[in-house]
Coordinates of C-alpha atoms in Angstrom, one line a residue:
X1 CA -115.9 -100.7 -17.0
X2 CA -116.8 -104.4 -17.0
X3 CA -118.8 -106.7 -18.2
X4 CA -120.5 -109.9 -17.0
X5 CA -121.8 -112.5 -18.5
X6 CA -124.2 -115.2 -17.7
X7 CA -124.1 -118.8 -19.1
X8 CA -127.0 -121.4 -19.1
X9 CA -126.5 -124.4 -20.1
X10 CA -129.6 -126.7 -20.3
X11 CA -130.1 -129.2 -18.2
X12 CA -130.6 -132.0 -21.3
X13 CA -126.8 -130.7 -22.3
X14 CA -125.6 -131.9 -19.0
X15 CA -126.9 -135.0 -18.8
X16 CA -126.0 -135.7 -22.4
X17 CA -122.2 -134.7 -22.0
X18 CA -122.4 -136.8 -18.3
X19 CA -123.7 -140.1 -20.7
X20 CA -120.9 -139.4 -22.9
X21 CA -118.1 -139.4 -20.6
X22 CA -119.9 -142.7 -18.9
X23 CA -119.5 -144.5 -21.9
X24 CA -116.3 -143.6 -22.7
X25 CA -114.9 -145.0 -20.1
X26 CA -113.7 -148.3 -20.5
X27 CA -115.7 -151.2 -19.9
X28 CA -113.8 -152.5 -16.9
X29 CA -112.3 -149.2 -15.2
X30 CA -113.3 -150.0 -12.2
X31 CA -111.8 -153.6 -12.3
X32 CA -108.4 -152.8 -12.3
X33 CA -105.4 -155.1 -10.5
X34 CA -103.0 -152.4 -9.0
X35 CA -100.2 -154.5 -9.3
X36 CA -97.2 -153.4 -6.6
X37 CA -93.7 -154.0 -8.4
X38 CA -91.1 -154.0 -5.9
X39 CA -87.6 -153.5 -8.5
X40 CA -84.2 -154.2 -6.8
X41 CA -82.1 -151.8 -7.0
X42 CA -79.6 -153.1 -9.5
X43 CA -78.6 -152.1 -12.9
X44 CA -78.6 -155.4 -14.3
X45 CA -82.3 -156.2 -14.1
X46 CA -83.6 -153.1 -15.0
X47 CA -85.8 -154.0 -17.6
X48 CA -88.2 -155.8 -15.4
X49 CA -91.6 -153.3 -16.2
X50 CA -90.9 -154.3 -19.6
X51 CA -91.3 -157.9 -18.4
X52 CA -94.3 -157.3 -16.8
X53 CA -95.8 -155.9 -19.6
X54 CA -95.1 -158.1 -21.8
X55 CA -96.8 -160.8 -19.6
X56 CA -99.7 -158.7 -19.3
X57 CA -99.9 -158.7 -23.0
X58 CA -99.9 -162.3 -23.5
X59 CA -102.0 -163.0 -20.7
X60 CA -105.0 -160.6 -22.9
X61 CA -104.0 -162.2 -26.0
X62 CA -104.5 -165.8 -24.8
X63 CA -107.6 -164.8 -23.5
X64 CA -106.5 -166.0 -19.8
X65 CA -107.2 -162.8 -18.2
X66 CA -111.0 -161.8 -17.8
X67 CA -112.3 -159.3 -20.1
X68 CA -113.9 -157.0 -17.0
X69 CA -110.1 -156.9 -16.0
X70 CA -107.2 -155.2 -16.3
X71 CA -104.0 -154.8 -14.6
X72 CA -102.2 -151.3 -13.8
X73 CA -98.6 -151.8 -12.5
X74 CA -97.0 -149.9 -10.5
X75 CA -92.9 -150.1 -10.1
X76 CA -91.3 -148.2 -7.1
X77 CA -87.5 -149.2 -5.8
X78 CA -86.7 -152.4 -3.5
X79 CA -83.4 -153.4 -1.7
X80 CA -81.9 -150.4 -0.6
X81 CA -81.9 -149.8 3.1
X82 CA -85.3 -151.4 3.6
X83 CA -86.8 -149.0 0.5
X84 CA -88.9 -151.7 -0.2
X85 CA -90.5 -152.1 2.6
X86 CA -91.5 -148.4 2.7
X87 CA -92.6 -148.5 -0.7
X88 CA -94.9 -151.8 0.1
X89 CA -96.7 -149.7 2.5
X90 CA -97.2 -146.3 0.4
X91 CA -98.4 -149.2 -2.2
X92 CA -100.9 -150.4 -0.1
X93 CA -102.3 -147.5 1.9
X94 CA -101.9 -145.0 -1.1
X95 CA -102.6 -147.3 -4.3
X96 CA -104.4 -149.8 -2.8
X97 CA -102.4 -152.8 -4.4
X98 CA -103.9 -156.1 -4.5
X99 CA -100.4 -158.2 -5.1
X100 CA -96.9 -157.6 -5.4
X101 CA -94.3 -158.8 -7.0
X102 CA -90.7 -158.7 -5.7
X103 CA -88.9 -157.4 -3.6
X104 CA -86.4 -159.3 -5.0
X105 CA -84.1 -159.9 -1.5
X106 CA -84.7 -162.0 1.6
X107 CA -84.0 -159.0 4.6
X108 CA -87.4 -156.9 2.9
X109 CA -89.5 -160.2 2.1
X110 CA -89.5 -161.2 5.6
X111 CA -90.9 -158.0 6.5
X112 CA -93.1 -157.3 3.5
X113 CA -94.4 -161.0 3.8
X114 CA -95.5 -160.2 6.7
X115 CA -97.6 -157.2 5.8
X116 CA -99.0 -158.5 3.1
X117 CA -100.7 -161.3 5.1
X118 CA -102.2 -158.7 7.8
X119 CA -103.4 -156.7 4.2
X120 CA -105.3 -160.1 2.7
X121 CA -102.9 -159.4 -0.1
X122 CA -101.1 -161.6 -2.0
X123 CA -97.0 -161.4 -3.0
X124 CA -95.6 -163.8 -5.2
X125 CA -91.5 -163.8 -5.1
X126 CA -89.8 -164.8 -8.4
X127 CA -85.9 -165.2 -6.2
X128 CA -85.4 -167.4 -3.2
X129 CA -85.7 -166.8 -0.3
X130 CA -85.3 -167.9 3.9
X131 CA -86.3 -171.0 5.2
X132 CA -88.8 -169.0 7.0
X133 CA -90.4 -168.6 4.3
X134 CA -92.0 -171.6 4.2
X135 CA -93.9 -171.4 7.6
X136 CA -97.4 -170.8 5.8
X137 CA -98.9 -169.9 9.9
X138 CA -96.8 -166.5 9.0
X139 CA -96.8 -166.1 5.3
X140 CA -100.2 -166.8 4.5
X141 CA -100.4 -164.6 1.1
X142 CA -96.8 -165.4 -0.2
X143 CA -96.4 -167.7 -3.0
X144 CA -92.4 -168.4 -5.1
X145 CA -92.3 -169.9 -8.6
X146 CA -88.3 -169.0 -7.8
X147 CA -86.1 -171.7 -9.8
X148 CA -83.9 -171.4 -6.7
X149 CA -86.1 -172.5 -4.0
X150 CA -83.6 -173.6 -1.3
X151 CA -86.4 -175.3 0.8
X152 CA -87.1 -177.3 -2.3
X153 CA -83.8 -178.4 -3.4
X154 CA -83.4 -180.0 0.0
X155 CA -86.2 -182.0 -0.4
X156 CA -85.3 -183.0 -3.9
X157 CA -81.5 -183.9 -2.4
X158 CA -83.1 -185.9 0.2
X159 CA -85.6 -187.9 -2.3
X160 CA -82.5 -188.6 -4.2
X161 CA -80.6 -189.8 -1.1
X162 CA -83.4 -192.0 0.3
X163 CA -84.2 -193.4 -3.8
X164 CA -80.7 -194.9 -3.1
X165 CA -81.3 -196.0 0.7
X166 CA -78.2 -193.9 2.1
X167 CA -78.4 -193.8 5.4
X168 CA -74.8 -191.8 6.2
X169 CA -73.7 -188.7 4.4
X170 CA -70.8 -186.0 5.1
X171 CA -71.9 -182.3 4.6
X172 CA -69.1 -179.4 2.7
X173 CA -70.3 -176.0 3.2
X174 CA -69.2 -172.3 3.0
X175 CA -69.0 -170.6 5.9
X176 CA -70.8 -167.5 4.5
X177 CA -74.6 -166.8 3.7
X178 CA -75.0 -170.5 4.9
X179 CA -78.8 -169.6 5.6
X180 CA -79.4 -168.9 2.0
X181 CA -78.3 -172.4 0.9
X182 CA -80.0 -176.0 0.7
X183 CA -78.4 -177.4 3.1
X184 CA -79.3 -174.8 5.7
X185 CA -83.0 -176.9 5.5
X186 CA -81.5 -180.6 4.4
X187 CA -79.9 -180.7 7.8
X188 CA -83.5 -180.7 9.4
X189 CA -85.0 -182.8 7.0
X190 CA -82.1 -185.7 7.4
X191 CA -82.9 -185.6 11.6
X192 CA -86.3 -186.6 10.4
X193 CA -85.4 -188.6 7.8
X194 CA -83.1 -190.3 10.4
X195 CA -80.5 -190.1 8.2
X196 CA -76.7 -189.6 10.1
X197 CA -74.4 -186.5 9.5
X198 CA -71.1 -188.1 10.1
X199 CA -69.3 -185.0 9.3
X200 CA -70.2 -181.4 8.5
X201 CA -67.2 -179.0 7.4
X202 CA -66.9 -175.6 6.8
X203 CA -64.9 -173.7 4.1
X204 CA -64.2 -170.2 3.0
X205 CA -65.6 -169.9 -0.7
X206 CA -62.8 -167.9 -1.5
X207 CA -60.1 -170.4 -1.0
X208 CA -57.7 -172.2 -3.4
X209 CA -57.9 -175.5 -3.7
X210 CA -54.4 -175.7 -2.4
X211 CA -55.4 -173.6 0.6
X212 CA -58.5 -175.9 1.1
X213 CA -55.7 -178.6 1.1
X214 CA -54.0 -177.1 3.7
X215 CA -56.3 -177.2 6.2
X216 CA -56.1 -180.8 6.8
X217 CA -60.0 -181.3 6.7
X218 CA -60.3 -183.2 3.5
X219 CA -58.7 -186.6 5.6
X220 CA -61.5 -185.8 8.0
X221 CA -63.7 -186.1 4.9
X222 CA -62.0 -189.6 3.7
X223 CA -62.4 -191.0 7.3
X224 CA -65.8 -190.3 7.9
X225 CA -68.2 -190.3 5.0
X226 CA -68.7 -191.8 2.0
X227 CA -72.0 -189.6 0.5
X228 CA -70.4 -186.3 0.2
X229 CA -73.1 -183.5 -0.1
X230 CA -71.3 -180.4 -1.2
X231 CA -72.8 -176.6 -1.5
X232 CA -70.2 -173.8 -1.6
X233 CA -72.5 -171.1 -2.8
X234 CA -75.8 -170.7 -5.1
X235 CA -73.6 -171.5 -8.5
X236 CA -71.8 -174.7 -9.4
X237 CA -69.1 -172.3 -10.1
X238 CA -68.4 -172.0 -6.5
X239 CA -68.0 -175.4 -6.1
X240 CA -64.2 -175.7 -8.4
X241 CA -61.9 -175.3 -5.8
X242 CA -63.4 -177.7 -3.3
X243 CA -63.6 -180.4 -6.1
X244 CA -60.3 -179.8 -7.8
X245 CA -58.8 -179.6 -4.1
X246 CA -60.5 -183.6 -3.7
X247 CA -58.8 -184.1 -7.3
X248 CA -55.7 -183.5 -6.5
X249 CA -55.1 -185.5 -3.2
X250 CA -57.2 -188.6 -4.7
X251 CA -60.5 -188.5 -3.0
X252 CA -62.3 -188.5 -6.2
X253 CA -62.5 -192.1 -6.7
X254 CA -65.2 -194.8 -6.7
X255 CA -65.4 -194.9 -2.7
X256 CA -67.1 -191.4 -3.2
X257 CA -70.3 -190.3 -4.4
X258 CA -70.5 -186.6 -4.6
X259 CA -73.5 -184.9 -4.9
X260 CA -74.1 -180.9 -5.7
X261 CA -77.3 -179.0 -5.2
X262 CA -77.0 -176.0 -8.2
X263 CA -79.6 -173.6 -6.9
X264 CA -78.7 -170.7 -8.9
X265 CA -77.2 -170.3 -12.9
X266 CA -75.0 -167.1 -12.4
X267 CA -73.2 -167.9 -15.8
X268 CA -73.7 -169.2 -19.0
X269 CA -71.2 -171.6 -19.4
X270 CA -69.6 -174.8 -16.8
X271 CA -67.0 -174.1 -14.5
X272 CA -64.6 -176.5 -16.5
X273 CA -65.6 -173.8 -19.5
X274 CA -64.0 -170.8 -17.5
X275 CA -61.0 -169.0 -18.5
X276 CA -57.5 -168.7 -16.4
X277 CA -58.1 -172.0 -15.2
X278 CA -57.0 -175.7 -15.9
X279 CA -60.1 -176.6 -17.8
X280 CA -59.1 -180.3 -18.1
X281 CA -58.1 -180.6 -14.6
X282 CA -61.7 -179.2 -13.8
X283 CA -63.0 -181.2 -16.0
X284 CA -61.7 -184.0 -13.8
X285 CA -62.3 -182.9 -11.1
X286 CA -66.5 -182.8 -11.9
X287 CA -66.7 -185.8 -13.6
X288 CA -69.2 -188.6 -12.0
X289 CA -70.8 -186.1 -9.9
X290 CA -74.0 -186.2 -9.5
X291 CA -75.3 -182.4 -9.9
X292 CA -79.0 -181.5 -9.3
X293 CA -81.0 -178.8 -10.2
X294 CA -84.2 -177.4 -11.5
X295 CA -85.9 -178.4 -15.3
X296 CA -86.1 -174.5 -15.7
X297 CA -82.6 -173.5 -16.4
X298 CA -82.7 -175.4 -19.5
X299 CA -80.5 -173.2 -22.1
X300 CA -83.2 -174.2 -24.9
X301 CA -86.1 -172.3 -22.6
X302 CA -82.8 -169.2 -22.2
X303 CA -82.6 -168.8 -25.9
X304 CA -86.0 -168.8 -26.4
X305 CA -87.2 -166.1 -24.0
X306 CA -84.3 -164.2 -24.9
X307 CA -85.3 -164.0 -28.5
X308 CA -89.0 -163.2 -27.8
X309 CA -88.1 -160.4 -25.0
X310 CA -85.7 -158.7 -27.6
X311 CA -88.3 -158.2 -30.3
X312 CA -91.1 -157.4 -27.9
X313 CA -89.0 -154.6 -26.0
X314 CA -85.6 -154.4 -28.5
X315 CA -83.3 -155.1 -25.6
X316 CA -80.6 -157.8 -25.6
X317 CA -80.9 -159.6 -21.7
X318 CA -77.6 -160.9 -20.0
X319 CA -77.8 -164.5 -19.0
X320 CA -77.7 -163.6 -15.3
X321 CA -81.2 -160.7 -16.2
X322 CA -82.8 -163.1 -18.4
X323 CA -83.0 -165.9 -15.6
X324 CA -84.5 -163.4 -13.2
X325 CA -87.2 -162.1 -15.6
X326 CA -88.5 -165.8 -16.8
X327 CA -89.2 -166.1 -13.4
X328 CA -90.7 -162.9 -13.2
X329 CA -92.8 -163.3 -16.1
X330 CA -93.8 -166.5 -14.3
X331 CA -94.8 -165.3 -11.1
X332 CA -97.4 -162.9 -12.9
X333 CA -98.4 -165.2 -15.2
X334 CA -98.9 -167.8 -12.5
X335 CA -101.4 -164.7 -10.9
X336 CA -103.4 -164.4 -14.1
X337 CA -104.1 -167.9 -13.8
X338 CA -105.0 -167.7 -10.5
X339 CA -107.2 -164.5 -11.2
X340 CA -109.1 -166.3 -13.9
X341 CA -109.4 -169.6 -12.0
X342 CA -111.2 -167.6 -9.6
X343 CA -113.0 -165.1 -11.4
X344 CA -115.0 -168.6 -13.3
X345 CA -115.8 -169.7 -9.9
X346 CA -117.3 -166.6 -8.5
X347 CA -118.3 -164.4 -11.2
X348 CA -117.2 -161.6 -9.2
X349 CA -114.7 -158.9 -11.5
X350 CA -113.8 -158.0 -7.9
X351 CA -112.6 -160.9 -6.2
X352 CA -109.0 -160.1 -6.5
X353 CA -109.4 -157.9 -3.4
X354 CA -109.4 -161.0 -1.8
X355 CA -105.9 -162.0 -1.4
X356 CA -106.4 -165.2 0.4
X357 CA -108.5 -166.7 -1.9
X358 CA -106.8 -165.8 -5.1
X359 CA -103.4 -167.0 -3.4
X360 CA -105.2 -170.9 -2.8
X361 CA -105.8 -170.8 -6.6
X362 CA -101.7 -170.7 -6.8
X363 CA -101.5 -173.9 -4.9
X364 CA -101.7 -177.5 -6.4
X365 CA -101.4 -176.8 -10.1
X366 CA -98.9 -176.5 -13.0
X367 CA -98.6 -174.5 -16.2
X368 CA -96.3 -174.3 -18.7
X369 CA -94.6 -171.5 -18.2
X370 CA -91.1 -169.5 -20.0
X371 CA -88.9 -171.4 -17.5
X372 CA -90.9 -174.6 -19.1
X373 CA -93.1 -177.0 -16.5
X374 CA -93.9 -175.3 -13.5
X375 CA -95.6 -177.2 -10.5
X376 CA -97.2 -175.9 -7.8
X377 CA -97.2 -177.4 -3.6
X378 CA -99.9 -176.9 -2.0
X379 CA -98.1 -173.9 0.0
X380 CA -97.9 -171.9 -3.2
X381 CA -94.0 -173.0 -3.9
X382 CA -92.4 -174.1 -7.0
X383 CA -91.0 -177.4 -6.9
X384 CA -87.8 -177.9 -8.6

């Protein structure tokens, strides 16, 4: 035996509970910024959704980010057999991401760059990247506020180069991962520039200095240049043995100038600080030489993001994590800017589903951001 029941519920009962849930909701659900966050896959920089949110945060509490807007991010794994690229796609077609941030490595931004510009989205990178990079006819949406621009070091080594009116320079280099370096682009921009490479040698960054010795190509360098440019790796660091190896057999002298682009800070303290080494002798060895590198990696701008990240989240950054995550907090704070920039113009809450015009309100400006002054080209790139 059953029974059955039947339930009417009035028609004013509907409509009520339908107004209800309407406004519940929050004002600006249907203005939210899927944000794609492309994470490398390595332990040391794990806490990078923690960065993002504290960003977010900031960028509500200074009133920078519209009030119709809100951001929902979405974190999925990068740099690990292309994982990022695949992950970029499901972010796009499933989530329907209107910028990324990462991927965080130069094999998955060249394809994900690429992607993004045939999406109208827009990526910004926080690490550096390939010269390629820079051609803005193929990477139309990609912006960097990376403190280790290589394209932009070169053209801050050759400013400093023509500032003095050399017209002659030699070139040390390691013979690995040479396209990841400055002077991968400087040796372009000295053709133009019409400045002479008398000599360009190659080294293993691995090497002693006494084994750099031995190869004999250090009295190449004393017969043929003068301006010595030298980039070993992305950290001054990698640099010791080639300048304790010039030490030693006397090329360090006032016939030389030496001159070393520092594109990334790996460590918190100067090679001459290391242990197991000489330090004196290192000392030395780096003495006069002119090093250049970005306003960002200032340790006073270090200590101070350090401090505010570990009382936002409670965890205590390496040097090597907190580097990456100022620029991370820059890149999507350099997007909120953008996003409100064009927001004012348009009045649209929607306009950040256009990528291309969001990504010109990167270009040409500056902000003051955890890594201190950052300034803008007009292809979306941080210049040191």
């Amino acid at each position: 035996m059953s029974c059955h029941y039947k339930v009417t519920i009035p028609h004013s009962l509907i409509f009520t509970l339908l107004f209800f849930i309407i406004i519940s909701l929050p004002p600006n659900a249907a203005n939210i910024v899927k944000i794609a966050h492309l994470q490398p896959n390595n332990p040391a920089i794990v806490h990078e959704p923690q960065v993002l949110k504290m960003c977010s945060n900031n960028l509500k509490e200074r009133k920078i980010l519209p009030d119709v807007i809100s951001f929902d991010v979405f974190t999925m794994e990068s740099c690990n057999r292309y994982s990022g690229v695949e992950h970029a796609a499901y972010l796009h077609y499933v989530r329907n991401a209107s910028v990324y941030f990462g991927p965080g490595c130069n094999n998955e931004i060249l394809v994900i760059g690429r992607l993004v510009s045939r999406w109208n989205v827009p990526i910004v990178a926080h690490m550096s990247g390939d010269d390629a990079l820079s051609d803005r006819s193929v990477f139309d949406t990609l912006s960097s506020v990376a403190l280790t621009s290589a394209t932009e070091m070169a053209r801050a080594t050759l400013t400093f180069l023509q500032l003095y009116g050399w017209k002659q320079v030699g070139l040390v280099r390691s013979n690995v991962n040479f396209d990841r370096l400055s002077l991968h682009s400087l040796k372009n921009y000295l053709k133009d520039a019409q400045i002479d490479i008398n000599i360009e040698i190659e080294l293993d960054p691995y090497m002693t200095p006494d084994e750099i010795i031995a190869t004999g190509r250090l009295k190449l360098l004393r017969n043929r240049a003068r301006i010595i440019i030298v980039e070993m790796g992305l950290d001054l660091h990698t640099n010791r043995a080639f300048m304790v190896a010039i030490h030693r057999t006397q090329l360090k002298t006032n016939e030389f100038v030496y001159i070393i682009p520092w594109l990334a800070h790996m460590h918190d303290h100067y090679p001459w600080e290391a242990s197991n080494i000489d330090k004196l002798e290192t000392k030395m060895a780096f003495d006069d030489t002119i090093v250049i590198t970005a306003h960002g990696y200032d340790k006073k701008f270090i200590e101070d993001f350090e401090l505010k990240f570990s009382k936002v989240t409670g965890v205590i950054s390496s040097h090597y994590a907190t580097l990456s995550y100022m620029s991370l907090y820059d890149a999507l704070y350099l997007y909120g800017l953008a996003l409100r920039d064009a927001y004012d113009e348009t009045k649209n809450d929607s306009i950040y589903v256009d990528g291309s015009f969001i990504w010109k309100k990167m270009t040409a400006r500056q902000f003051l951001g955890s890594t201190g002054q950052v300034l803008m080209n007009n292809k979306a790139v941080r210049v040191p």
